[in-house]
Short mmCIF file of C-alpha atoms and ligand atoms in Angstrom, two decimals:
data_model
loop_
_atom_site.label_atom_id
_atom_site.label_comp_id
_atom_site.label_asym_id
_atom_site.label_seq_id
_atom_site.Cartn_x
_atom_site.Cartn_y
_atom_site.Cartn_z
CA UNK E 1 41.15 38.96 15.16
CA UNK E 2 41.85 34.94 14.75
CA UNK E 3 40.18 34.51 18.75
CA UNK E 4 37.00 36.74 17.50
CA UNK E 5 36.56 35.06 14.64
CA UNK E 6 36.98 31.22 16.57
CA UNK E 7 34.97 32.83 19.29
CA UNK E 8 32.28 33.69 17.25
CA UNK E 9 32.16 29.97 15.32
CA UNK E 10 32.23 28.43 18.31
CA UNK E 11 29.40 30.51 19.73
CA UNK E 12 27.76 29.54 16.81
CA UNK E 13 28.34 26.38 17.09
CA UNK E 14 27.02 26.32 20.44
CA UNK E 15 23.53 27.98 18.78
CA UNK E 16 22.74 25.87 15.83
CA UNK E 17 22.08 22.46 17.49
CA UNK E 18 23.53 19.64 15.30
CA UNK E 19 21.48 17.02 12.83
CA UNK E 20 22.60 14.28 10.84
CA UNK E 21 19.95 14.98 8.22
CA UNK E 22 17.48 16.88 7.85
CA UNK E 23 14.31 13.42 7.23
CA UNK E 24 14.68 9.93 8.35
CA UNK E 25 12.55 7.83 6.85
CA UNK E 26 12.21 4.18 8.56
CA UNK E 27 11.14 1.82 5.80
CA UNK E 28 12.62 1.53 2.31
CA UNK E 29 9.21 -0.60 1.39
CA UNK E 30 7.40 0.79 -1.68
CA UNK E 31 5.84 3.94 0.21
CA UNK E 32 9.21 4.76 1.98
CA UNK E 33 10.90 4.23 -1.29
CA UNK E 34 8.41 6.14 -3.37
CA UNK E 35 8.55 9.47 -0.83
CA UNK E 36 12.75 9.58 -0.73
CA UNK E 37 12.43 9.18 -4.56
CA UNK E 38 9.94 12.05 -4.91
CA UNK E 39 11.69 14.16 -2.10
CA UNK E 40 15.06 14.04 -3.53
CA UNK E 41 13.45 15.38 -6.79
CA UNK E 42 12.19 17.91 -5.43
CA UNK E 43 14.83 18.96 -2.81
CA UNK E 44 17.43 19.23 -5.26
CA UNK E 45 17.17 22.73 -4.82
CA UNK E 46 16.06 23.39 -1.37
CA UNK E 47 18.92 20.44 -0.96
CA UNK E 48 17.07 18.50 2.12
CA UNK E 49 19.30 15.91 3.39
CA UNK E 50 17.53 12.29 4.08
CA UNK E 51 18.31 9.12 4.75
CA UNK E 52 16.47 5.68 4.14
CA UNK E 53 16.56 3.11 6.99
CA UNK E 54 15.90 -0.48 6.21
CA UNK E 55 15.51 -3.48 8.44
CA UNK E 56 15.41 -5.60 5.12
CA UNK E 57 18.06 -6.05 2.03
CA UNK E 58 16.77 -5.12 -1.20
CA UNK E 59 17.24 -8.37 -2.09
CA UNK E 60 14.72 -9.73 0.35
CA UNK E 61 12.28 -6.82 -0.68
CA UNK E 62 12.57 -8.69 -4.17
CA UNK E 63 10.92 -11.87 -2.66
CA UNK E 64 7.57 -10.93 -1.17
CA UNK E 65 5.25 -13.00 -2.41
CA UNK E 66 2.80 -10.05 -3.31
CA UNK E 67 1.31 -9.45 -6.40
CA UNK E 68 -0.39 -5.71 -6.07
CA UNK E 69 -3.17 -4.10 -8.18
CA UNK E 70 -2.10 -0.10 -8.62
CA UNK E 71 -4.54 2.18 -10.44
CA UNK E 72 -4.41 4.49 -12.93
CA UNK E 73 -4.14 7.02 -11.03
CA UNK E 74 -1.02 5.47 -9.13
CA UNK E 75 0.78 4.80 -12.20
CA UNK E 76 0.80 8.57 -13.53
CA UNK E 77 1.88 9.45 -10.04
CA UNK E 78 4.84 7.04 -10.22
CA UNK E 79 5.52 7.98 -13.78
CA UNK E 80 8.17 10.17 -12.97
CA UNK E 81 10.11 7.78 -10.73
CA UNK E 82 9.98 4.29 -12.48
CA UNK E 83 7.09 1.48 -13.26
CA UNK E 84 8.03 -2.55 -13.26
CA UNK E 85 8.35 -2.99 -16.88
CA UNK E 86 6.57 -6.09 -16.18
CA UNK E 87 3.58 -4.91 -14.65
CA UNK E 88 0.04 -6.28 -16.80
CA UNK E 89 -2.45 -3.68 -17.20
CA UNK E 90 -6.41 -4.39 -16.22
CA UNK E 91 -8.73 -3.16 -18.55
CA UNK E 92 -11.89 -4.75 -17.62
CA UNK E 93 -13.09 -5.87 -13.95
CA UNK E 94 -15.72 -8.26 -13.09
CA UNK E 95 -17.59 -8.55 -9.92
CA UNK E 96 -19.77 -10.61 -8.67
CA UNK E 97 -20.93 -13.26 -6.09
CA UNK E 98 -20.95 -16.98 -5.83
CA UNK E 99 -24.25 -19.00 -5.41
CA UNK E 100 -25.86 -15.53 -6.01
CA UNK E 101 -27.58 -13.32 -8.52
CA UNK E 102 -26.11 -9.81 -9.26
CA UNK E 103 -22.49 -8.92 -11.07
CA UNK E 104 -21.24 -5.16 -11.83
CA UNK E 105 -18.09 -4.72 -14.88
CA UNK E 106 -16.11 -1.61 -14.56
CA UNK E 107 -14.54 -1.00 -18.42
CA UNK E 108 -11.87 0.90 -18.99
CA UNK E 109 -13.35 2.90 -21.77
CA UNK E 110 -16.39 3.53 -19.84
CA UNK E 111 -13.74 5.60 -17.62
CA UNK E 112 -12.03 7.17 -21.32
CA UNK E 113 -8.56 5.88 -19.82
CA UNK E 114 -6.00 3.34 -21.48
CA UNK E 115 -6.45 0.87 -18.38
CA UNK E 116 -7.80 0.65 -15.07
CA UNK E 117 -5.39 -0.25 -13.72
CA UNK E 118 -1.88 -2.70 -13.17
CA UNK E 119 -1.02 -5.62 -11.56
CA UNK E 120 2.63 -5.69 -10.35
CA UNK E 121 4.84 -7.57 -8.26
CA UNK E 122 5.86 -6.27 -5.07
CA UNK E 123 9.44 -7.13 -6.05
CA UNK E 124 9.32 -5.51 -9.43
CA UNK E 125 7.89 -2.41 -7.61
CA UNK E 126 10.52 -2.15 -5.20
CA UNK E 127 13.10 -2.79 -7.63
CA UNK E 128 12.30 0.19 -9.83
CA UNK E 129 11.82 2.40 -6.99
CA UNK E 130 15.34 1.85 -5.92
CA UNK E 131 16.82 2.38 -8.85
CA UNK E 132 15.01 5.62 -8.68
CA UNK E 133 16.60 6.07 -5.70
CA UNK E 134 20.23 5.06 -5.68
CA UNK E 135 20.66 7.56 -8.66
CA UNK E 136 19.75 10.40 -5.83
CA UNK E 137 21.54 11.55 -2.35
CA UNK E 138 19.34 10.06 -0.55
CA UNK E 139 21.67 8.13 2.31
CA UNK E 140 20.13 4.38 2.36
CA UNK E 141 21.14 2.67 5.30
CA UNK E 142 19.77 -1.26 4.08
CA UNK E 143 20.36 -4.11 7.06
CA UNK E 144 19.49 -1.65 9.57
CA UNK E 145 16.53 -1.34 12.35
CA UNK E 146 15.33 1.50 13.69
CA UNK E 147 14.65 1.48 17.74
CA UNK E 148 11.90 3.75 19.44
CA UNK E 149 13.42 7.35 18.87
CA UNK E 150 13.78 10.34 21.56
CA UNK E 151 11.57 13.50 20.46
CA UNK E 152 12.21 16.61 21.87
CA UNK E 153 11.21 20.78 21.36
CA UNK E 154 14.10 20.55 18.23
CA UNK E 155 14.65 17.24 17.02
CA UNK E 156 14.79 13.43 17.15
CA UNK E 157 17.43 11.11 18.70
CA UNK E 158 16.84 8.16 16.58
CA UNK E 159 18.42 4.76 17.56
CA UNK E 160 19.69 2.32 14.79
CA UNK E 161 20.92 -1.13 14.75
CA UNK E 162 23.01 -2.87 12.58
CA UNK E 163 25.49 -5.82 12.46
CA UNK E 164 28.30 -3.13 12.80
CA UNK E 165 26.53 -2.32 16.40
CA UNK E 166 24.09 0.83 17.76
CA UNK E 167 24.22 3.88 17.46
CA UNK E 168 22.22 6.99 16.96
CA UNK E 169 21.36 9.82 14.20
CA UNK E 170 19.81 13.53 14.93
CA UNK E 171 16.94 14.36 12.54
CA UNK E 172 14.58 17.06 11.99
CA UNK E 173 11.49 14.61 11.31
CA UNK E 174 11.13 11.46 11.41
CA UNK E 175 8.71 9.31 8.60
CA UNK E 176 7.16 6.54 10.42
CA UNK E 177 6.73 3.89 6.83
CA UNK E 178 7.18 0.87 8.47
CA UNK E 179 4.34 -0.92 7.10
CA UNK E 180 1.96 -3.24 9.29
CA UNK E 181 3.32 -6.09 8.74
CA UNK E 182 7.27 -6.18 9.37
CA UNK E 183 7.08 -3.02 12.15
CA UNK E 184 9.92 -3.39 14.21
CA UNK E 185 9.80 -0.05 16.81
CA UNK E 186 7.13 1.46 17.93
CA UNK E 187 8.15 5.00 16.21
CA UNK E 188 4.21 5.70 15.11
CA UNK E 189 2.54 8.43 16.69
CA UNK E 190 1.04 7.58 20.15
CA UNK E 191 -2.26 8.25 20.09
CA UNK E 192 -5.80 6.42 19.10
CA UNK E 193 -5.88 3.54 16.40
CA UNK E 194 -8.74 1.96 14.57
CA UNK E 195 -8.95 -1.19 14.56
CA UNK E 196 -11.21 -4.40 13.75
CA UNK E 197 -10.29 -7.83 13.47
CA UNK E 198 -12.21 -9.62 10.37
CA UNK E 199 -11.24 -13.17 11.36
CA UNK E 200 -9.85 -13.29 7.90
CA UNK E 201 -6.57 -14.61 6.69
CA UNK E 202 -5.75 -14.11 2.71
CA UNK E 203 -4.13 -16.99 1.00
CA UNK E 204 -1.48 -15.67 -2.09
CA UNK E 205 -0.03 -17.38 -4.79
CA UNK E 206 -0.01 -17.59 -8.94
CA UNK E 207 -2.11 -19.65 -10.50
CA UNK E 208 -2.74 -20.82 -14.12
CA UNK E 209 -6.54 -21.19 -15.50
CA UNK E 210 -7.44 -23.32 -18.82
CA UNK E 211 -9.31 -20.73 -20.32
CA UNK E 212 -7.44 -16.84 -19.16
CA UNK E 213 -9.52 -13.30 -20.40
CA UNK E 214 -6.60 -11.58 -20.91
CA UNK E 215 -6.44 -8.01 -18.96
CA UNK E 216 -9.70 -9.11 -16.89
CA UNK E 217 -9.50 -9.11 -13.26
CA UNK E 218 -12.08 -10.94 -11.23
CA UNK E 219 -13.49 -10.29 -7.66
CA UNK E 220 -15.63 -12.74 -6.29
CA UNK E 221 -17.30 -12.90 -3.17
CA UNK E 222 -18.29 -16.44 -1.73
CA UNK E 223 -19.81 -16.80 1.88
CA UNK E 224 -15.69 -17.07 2.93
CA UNK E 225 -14.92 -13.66 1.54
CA UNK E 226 -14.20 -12.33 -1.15
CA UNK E 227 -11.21 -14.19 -3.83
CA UNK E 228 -9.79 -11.88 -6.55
CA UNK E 229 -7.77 -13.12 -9.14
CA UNK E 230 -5.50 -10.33 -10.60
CA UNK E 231 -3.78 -11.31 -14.46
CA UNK E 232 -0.15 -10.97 -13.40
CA UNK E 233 1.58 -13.08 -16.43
CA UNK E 234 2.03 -9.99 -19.01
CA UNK E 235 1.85 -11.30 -22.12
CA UNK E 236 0.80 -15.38 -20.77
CA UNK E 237 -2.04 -14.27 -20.46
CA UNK E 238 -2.80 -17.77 -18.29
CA UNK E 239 -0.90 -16.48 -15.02
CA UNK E 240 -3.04 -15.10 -11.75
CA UNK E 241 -2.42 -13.62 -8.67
CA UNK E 242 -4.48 -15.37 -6.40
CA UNK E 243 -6.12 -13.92 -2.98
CA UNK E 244 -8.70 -15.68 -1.87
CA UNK E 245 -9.61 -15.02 1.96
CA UNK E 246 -11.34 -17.51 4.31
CA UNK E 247 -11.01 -17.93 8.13
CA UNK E 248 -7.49 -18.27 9.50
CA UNK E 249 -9.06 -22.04 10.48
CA UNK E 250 -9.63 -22.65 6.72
CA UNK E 251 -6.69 -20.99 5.71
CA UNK E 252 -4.39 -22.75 8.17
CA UNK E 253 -5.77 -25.77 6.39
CA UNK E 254 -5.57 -24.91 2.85
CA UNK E 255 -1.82 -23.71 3.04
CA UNK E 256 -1.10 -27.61 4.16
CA UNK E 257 -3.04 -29.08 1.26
CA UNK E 258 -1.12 -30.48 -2.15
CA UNK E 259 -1.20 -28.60 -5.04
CA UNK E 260 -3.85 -30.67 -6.64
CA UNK E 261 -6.48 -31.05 -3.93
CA UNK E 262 -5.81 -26.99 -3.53
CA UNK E 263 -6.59 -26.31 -6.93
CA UNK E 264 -9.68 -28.56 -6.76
CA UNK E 265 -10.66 -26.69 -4.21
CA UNK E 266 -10.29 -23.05 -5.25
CA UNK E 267 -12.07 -24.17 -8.58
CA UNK E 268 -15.17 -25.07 -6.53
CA UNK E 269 -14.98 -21.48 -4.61
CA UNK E 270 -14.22 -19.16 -7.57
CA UNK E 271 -16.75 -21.14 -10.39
CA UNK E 272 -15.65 -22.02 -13.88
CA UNK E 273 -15.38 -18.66 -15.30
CA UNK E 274 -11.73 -19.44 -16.83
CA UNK E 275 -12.02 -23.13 -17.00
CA UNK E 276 -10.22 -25.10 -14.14
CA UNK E 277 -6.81 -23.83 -12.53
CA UNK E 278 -3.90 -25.90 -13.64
CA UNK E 279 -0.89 -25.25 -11.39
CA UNK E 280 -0.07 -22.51 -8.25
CA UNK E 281 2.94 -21.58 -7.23
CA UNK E 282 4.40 -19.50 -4.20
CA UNK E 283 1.59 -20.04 -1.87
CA UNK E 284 1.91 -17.86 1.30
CA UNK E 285 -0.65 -16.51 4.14
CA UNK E 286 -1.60 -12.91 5.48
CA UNK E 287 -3.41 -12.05 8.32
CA UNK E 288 -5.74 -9.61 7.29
CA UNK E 289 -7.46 -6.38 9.63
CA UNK E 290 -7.76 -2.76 9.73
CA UNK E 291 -5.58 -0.69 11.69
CA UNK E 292 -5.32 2.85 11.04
CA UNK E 293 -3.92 5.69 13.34
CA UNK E 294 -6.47 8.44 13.95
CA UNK E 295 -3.80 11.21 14.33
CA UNK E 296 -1.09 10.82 11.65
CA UNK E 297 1.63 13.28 13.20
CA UNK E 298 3.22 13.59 16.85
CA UNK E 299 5.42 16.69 17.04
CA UNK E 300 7.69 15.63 14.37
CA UNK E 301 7.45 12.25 13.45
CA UNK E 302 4.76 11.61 10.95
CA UNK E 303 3.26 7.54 9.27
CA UNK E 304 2.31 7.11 5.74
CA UNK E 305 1.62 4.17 3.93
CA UNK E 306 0.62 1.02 6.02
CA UNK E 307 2.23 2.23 9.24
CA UNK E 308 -1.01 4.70 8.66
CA UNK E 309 -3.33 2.32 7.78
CA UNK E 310 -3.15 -1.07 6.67
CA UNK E 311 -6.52 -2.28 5.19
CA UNK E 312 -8.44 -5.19 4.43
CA UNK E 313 -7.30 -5.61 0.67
CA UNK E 314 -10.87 -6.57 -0.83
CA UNK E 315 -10.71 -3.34 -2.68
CA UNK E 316 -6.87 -3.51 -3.64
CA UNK E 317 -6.55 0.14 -1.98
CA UNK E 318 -3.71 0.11 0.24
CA UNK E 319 -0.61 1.04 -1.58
CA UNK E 320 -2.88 3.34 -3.76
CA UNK E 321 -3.54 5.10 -0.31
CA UNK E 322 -0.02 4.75 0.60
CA UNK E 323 1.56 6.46 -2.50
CA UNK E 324 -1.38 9.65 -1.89
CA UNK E 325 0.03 10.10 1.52
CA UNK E 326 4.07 9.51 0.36
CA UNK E 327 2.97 12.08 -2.70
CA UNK E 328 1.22 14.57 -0.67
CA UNK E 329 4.06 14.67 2.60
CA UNK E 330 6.54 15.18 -0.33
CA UNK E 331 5.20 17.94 -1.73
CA UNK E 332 4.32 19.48 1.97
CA UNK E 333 7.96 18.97 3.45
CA UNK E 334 9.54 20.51 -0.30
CA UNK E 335 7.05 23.60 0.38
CA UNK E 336 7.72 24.70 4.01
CA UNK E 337 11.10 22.55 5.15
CA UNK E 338 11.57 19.97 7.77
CA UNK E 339 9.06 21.52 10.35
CA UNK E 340 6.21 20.28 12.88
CA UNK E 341 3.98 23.25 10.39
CA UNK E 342 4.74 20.81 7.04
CA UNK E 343 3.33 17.74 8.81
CA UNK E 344 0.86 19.35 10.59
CA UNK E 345 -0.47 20.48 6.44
CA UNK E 346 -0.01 17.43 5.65
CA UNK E 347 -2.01 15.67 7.69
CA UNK E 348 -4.78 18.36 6.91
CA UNK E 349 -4.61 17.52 3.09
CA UNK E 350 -4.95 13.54 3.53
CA UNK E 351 -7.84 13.53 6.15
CA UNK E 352 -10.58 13.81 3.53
CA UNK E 353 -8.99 10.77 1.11
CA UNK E 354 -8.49 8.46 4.54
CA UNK E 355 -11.46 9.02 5.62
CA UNK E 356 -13.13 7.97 2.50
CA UNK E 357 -11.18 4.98 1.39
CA UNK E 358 -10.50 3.52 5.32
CA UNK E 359 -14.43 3.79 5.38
CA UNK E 360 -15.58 2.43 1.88
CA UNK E 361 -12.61 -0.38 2.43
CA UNK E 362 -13.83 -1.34 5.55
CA UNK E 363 -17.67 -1.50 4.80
CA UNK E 364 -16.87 -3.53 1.58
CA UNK E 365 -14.92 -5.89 4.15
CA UNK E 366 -17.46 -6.43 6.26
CA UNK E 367 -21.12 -6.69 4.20
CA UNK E 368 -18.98 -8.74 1.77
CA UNK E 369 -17.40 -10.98 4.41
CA UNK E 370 -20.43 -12.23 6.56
CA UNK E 371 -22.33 -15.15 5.41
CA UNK E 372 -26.05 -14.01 5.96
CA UNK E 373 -28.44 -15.04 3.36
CA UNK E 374 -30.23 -11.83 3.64
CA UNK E 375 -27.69 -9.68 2.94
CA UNK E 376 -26.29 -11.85 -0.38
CA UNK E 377 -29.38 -10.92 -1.69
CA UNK E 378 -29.13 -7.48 -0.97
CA UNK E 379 -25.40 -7.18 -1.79
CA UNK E 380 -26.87 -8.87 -5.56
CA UNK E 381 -29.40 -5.82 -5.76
CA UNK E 382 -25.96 -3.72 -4.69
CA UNK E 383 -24.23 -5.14 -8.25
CA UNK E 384 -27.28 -5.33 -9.82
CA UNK E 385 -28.29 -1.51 -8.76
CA UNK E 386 -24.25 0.03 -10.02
CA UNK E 387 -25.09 -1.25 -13.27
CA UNK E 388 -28.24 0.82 -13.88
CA UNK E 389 -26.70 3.69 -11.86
CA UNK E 390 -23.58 4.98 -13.70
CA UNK E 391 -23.23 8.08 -11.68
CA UNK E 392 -22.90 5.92 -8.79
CA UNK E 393 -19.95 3.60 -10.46
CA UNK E 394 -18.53 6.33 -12.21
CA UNK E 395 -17.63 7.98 -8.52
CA UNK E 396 -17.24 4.77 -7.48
CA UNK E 397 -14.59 3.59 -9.45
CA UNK E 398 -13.00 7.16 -9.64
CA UNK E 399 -12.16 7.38 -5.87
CA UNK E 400 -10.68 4.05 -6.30
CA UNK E 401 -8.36 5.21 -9.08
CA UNK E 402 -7.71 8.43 -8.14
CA UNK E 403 -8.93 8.63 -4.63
CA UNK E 404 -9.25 12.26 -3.53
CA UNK E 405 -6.34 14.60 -4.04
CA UNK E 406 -5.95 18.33 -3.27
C1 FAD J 1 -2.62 -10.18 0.56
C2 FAD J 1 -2.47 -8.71 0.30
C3 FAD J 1 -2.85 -8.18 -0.91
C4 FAD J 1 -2.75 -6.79 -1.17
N1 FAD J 1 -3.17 -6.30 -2.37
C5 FAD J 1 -3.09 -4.98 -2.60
C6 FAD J 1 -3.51 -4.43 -3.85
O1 FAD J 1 -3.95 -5.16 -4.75
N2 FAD J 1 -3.40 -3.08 -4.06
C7 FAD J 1 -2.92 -2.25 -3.08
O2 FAD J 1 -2.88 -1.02 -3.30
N3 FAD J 1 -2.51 -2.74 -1.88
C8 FAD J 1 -2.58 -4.07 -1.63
N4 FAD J 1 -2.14 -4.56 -0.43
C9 FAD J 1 -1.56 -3.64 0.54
C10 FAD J 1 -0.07 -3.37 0.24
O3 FAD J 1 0.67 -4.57 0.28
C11 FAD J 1 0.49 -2.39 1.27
O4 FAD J 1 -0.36 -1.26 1.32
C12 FAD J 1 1.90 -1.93 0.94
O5 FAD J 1 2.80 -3.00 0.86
C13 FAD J 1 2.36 -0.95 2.01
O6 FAD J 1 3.64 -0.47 1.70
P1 FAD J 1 4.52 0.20 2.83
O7 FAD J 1 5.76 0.65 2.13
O8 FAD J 1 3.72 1.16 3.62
O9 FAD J 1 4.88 -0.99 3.87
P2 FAD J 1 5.68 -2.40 3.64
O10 FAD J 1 5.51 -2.81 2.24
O11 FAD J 1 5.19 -3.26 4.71
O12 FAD J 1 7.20 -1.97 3.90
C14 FAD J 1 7.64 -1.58 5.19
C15 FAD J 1 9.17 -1.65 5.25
O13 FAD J 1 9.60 -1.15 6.52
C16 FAD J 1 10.68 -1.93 7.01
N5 FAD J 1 10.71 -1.78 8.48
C17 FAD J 1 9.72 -2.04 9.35
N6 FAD J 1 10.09 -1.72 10.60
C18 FAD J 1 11.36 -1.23 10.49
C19 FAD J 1 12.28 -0.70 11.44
N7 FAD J 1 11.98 -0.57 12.75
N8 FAD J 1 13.50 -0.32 11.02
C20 FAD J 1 13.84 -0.41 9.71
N9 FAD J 1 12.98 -0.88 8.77
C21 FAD J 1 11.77 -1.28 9.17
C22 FAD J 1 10.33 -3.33 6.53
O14 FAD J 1 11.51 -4.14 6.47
C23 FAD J 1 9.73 -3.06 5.14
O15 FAD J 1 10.70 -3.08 4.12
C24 FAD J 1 -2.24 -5.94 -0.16
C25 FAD J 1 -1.84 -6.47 1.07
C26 FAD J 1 -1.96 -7.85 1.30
C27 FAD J 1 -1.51 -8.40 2.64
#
């Protein structure tokens, strides 16, 4: 009876191939921490086993320079996870372009909401999002890379690297958010990309104006490209987040200048809207383009977030997209389990939203970044014409907040 019984578990055994967990997601940035938050909510019945594979500490998370705008629309989705108690709310942007006529204001009344939107540091965002997460089971494996994985018909062989050495973990699927920036394997799907090089590079960094609008964020376009100044300082109301984009030349440039001649020189660019700028701190350089995979899933390994798409940020839209796509593979891999049919539903229910926000993203980026007299004059009719047309901003500024969801 004992040798049918071992005979049987062992056949078993044989049958049911082996996995370490059921997801792997490579990238604990805020996308990758935002999906294992949401999944582990919603597995706690269907009890989904995933781990969360970091090449960075949380501790260097904290220090990214960024300073993000999230909309309205973000913030109720990350309501039930955890918000930066610091972040400063936007209730009021202003448009418009230097040297130029024409200037559009999107109020937050106008839209019947309490704000816009919210300016929040990177760091802040990733710290509440892993608080979010260390109170789950989600395994989070910080300090460790993830190498180009195996796929076959039933799973991944996914290599990982670590000071401790190599060695390698059996998933179900795999969740390409590695971002565009710090990508360290080539674990996206093969397959087609988008791209298109802007010969932009975006300068960060706070600043402090003599005479802050409190909750107003400004985007101004100069024949450079565009500079927006986000209000970052909560209540002092005299801190900005600074991104002002300019050739990689001019950039190159800039990031050597002092402080004051810096300064000097941003306050001719952006006008004397606030007064002049007073100090900046933690000045740091991005290389800005668009890259976005045209096919989101290979057999089971799926991107979100920036390993999707990483976008020119003249409209502020690429964590907003990011957070759609970690909200939407959530709710597709809770629904029908760890299998090729989730992702493959997935990647139905994001194509409209991509499409949309890659394209309006990338047409901003380029009418506002050329320097053609012509079209400044037609891009001041463009401010001009959203001001008279509030169908047009109204659906403007809603796919922005809320982008399209279904
Ligand atoms: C100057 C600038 C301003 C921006 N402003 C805005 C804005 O106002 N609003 C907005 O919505 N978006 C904005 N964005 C875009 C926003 O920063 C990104 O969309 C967002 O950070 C993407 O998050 P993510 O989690 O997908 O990727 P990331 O934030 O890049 O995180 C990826 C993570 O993956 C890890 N990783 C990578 N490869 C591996 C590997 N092989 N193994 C293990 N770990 C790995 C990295 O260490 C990192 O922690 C801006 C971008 C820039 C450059």
């Amino acid at each position: 009876m004992t040798e049918a019984i071992e005979a049987t578990h062992a056949m078993t055994d044989a049958q049911e191939p082996h996995f370490d967990y059921d997801i792997a997601i490579v990238g604990a940035g805020p996308v990758g921490l935002a999906l294992a938050g949401w999944l582990a909510r919603r597995s706690a019945t269907s009890r989904l086993s995933i781990a969360l594979i970091d090449a960075r500490t949380p501790a260097a998370a904290a220090n990214d320079p960024r300073a993000l705008a999230l909309s309205h629309g973000s913030r109720v989705m990350l309501q039930q996870l955890g918000f930066p108690g610091d972040a400063t709310p936007i209730r009021r942007i202003h448009v418009s372009q230097r040297g130029h006529f024409g200037r559009t204001l999107i109020e937050h009344d106008e839209h019947e909401l309490p704000e816009l939107g919210y300016v929040v540091r990177y760091g802040s965002l990733v710290a509440a999002l892993a608080d979010a997460v260390h109170a789950t089971r989600v395994d989070w494996l910080t300090d460790t890379s993830a190498l180009a994985p195996l796929q076959d018909n039933d799973g991944i062989t996914l290599p990982l690297q670590s000071a401790s050495g190599e060695r390698t973990v059996r998933v179900k699927v795999l969740v390409n958010a590695e971002g565009g920036l710090y990508q360290k394997s080539d674990v996206a799907a093969p397959g087609e990309r988008r791209t298109r090089d802007y010969g932009q590079t975006a300068i960060v960094g706070t600043v402090s104006v003599s005479d802050p609008r409190a909750n107003v964020a400004w985007e101004r376009f100069t024949h450079e490209g565009p500079i927006a100044l986000l209000p970052c300082g909560g209540q002092r109301h005299a801190d900005y987040s600074l991104v002002w984009c300019c050739s990689p030349d001019e950039a190159a440039r800039r990031m050597q200048l002092d402080d004051d001649t810096f300064l000097a020189e941003l306050g001719t660019a952006f006008g004397a809207r606030m007064g002049h700028f007073m100090r900046i701190a933690g000045r740091a350089a991005f290389p800005l383009g668009l890259t976005a995979l045209e096919v989101l899933v290979y057999r089971r390994t799926v991107a979100i977030g920036n390993a999707a798409q990483t976008l020119h940020p003249v409209a502020g839209q690429g964590l907003n997209l990011g957070l759609r796509d970690a909200l939407a593979l959530a709710d597709a891999l809770s629904a029908d389990g760890p299998r090729p049919l989730a992702l493959a539903r997935f990647a139905q229910r994001r194509a409209l939203d991509r499409r949309l926000t890659i394209g309006a993203t990338d047409t901003l980026a380029r009418i506002f970044t050329v320097d053609f007299p012509p079209l400044a004059a037609l891009r001041g009719l463009a401010l001009t014409a959203l001001e008279f047309l509030p169908p047009v901003k109204t659906a403007l500024a809603r796919q922005m907040m809320f982008g399209q969801r279904r």
